[in-house]
PDB file of C-alpha atoms in Angstrom:
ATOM      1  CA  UNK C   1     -10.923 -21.717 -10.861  1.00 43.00           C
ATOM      2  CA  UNK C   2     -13.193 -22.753  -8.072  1.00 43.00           C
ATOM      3  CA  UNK C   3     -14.028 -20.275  -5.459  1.00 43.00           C
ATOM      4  CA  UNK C   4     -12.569 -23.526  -2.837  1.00 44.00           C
ATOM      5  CA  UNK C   5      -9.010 -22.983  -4.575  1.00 49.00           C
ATOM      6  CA  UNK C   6      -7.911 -20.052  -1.506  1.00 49.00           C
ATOM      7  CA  UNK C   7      -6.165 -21.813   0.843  1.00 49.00           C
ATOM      8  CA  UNK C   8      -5.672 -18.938   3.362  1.00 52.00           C
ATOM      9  CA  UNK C   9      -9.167 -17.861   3.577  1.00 50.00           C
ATOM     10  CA  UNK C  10      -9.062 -17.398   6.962  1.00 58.00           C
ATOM     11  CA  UNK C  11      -6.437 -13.997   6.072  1.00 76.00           C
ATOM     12  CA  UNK C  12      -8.780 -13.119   3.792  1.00 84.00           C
ATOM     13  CA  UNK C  13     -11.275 -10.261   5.485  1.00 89.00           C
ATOM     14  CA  UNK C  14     -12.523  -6.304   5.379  1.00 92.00           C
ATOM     15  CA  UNK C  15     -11.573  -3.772   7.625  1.00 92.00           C
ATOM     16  CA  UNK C  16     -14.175  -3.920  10.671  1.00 92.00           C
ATOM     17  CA  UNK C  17     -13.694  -0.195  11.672  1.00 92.00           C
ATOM     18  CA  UNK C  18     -15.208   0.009   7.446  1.00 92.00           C
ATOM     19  CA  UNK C  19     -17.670  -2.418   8.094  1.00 91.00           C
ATOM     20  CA  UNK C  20     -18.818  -1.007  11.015  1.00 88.00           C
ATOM     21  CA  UNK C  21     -19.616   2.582   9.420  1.00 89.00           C
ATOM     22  CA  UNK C  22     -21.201   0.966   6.534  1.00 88.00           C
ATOM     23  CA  UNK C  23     -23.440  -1.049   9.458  1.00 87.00           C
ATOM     24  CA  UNK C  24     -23.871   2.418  10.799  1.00 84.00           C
ATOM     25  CA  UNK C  25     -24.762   4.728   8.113  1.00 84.00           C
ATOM     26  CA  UNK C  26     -27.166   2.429   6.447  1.00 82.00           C
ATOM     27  CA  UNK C  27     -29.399   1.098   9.395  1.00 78.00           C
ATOM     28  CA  UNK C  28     -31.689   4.089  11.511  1.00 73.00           C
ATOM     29  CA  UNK C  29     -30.367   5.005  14.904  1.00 71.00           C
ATOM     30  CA  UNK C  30     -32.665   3.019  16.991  1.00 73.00           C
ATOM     31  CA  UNK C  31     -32.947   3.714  20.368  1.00 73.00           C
ATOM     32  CA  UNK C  32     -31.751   0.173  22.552  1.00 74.00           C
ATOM     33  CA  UNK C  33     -30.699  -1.517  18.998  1.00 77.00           C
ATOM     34  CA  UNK C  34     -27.400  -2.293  18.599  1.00 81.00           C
ATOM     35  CA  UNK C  35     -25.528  -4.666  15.418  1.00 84.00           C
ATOM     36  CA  UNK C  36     -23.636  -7.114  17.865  1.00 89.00           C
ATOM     37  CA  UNK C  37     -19.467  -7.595  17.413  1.00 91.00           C
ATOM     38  CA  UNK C  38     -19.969 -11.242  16.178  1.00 94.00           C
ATOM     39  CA  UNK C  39     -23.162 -10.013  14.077  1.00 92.00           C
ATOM     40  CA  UNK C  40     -20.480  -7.575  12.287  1.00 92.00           C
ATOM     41  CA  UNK C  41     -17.622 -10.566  11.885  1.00 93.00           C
ATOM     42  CA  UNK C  42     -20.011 -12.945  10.315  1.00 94.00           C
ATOM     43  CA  UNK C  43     -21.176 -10.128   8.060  1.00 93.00           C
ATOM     44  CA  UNK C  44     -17.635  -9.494   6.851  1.00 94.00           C
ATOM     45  CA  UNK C  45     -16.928 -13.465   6.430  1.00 95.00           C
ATOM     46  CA  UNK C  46     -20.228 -13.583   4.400  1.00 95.00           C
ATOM     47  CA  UNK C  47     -19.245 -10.659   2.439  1.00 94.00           C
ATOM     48  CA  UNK C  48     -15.745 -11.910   1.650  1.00 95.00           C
ATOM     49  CA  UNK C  49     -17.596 -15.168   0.662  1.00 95.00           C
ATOM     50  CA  UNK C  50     -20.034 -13.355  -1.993  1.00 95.00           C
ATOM     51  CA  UNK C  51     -16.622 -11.261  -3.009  1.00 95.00           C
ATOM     52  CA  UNK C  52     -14.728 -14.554  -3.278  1.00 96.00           C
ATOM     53  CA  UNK C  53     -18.251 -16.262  -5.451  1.00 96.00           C
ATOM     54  CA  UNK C  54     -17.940 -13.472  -7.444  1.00 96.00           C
ATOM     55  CA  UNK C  55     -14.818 -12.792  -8.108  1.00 96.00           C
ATOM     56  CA  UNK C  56     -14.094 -16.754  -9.040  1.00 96.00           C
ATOM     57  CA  UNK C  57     -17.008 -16.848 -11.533  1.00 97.00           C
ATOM     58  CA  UNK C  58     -15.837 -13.790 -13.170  1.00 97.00           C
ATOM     59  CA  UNK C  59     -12.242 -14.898 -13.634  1.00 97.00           C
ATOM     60  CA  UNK C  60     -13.713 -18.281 -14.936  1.00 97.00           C
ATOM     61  CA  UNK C  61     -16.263 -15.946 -17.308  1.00 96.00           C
ATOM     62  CA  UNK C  62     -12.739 -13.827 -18.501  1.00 96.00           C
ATOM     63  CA  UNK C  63     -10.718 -17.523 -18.948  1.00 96.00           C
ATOM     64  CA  UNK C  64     -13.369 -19.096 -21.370  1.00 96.00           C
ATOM     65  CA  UNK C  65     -12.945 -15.571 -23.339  1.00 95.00           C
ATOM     66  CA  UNK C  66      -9.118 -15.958 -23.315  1.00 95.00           C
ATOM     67  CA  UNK C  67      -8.891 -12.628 -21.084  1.00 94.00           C
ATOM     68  CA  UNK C  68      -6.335 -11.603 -18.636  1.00 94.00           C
ATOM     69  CA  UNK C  69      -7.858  -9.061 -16.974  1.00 95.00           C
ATOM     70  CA  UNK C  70     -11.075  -9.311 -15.494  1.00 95.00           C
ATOM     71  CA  UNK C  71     -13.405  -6.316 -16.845  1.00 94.00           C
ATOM     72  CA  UNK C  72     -17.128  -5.109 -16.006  1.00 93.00           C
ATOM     73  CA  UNK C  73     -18.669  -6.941 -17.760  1.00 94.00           C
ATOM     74  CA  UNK C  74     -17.201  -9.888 -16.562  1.00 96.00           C
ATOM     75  CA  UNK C  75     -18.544  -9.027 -12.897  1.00 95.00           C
ATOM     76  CA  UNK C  76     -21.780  -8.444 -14.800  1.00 95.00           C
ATOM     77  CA  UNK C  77     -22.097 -11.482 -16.293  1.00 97.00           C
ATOM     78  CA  UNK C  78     -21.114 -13.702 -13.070  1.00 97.00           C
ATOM     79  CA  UNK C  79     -23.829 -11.688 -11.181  1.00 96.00           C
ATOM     80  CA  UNK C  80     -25.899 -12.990 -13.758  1.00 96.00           C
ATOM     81  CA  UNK C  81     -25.297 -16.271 -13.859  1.00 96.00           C
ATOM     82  CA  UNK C  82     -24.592 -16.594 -10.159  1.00 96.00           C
ATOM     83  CA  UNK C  83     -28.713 -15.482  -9.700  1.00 96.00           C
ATOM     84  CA  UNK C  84     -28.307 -12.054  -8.250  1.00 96.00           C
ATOM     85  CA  UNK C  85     -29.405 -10.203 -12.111  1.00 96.00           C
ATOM     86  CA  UNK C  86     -31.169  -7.659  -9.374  1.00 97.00           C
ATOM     87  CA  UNK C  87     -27.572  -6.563  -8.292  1.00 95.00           C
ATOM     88  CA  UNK C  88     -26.279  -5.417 -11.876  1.00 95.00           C
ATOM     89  CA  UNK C  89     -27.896  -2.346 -12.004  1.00 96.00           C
ATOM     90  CA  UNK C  90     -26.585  -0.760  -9.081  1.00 94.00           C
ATOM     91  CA  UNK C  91     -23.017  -2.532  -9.669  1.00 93.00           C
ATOM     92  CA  UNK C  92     -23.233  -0.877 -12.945  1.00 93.00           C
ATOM     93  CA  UNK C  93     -23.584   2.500 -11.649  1.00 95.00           C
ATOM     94  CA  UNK C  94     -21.692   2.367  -9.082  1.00 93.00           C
ATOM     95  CA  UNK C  95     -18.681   1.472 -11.556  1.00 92.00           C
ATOM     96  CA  UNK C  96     -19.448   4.602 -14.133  1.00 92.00           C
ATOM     97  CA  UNK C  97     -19.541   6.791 -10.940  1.00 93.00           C
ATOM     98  CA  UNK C  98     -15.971   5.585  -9.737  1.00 90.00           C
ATOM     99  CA  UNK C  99     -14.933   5.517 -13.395  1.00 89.00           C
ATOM    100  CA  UNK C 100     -15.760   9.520 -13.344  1.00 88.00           C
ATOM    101  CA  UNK C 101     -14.174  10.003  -9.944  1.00 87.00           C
ATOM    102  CA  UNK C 102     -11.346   9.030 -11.457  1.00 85.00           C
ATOM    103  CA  UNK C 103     -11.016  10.906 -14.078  1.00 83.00           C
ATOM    104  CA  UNK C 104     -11.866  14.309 -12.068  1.00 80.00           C
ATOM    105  CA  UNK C 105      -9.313  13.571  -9.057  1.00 76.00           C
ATOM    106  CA  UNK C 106      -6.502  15.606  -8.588  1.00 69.00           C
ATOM    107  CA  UNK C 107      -3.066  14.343 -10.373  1.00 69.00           C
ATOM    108  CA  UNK C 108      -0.481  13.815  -8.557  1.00 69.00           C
ATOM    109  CA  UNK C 109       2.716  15.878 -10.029  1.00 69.00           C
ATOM    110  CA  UNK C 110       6.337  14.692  -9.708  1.00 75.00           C
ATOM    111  CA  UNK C 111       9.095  16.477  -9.308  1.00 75.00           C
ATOM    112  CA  UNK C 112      10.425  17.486 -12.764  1.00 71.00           C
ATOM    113  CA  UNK C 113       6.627  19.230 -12.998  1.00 73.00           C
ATOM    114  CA  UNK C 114       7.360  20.737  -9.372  1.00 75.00           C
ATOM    115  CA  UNK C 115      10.752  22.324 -10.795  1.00 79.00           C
ATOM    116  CA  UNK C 116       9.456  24.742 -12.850  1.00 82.00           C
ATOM    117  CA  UNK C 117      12.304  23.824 -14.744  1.00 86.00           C
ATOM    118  CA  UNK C 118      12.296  23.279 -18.510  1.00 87.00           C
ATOM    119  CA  UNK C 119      13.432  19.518 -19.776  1.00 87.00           C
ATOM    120  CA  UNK C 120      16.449  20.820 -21.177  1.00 90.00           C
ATOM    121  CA  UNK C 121      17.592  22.695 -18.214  1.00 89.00           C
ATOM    122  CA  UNK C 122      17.178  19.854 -15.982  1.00 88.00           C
ATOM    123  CA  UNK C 123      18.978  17.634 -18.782  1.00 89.00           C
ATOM    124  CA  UNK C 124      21.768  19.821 -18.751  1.00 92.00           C
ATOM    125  CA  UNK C 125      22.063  20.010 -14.357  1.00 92.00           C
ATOM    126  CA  UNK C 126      22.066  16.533 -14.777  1.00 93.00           C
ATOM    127  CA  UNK C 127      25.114  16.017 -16.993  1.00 94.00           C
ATOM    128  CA  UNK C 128      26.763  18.605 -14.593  1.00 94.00           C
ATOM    129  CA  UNK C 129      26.361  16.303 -11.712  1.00 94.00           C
ATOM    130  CA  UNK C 130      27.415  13.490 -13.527  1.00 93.00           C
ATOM    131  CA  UNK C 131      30.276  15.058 -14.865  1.00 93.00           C
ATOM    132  CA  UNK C 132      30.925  16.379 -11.366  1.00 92.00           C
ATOM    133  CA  UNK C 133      30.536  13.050 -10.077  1.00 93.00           C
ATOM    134  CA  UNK C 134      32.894  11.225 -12.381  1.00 92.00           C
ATOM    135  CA  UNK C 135      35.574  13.660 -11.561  1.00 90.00           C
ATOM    136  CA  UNK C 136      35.422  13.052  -8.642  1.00 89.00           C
ATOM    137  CA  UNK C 137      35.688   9.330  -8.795  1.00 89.00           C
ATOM    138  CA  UNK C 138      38.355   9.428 -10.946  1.00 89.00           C
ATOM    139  CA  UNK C 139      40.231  12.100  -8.451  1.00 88.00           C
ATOM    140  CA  UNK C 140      40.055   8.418  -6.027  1.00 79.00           C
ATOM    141  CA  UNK C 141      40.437   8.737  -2.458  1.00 78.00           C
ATOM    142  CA  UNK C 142      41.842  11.638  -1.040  1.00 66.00           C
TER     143      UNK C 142
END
């Protein structure tokens, strides 16, 4: 798959208000320097572009090994072969750290946890409502 294959690029992009605080937390206040607005939107089209480079080459890297989903070492190996070998390192780590983020954020519960009801209790309040709710079908209009 060639990254030329998108034929919407142009709805393709990254949030600017997200760009913008990247722009701003990595470069120095400088007094009288400012990153222009059209600065920032060719930075996000040339970041969608390496995304898109990227991306492609790592689906073709996950085709030729008869994989469906494209893994880490699939992005590795495109960086690779794509020239930028100095990124993998930091792509790398970057990964394992979300990886643990992951694992240590807070699970969401759903409701039959919320209950504090036991499986079999809420097993049995459901056969009463459907039991209540036949009845009452069968009952018809009234």
């Amino acid at each position: 798959m060639s990254d030329r294959e998108f034929t919407g690029a142009d709805d393709l992009s990254l949030p600017k208000a997200t760009v913008q605080k990247i722009i701003t937390e990595i470069l120095q206040p400088s007094p009288g320097v400012t990153f222009a607005k059209d600065a920032r939107d060719l930075l996000i089209d040339c970041c969608v572009e390496f995304i898109t480079l990227i991306s492609s080459e790592a689906n073709e890297i996950a085709e030729k090994e008869a994989k469906k989903t494209i893994a880490t070492e699939h992005i590795d190996k495109a960086l690779r072969e794509l020239g930028f070998p100095e990124y993998v390192q930091e792509v790398l780590t970057s990964a394992g750290e979300h990886k643990e983020a992951l694992k240590t954020r807070e699970k969401k519960t759903n409701k039959m946890d919320q209950s504090g009801l036991s499986e079999a209790e809420l097993l049995r309040q459901q056969e009463e409502l459907f039991k209540s709710a036949t009845e009452k079908y069968n009952q018809g209009p009234t």
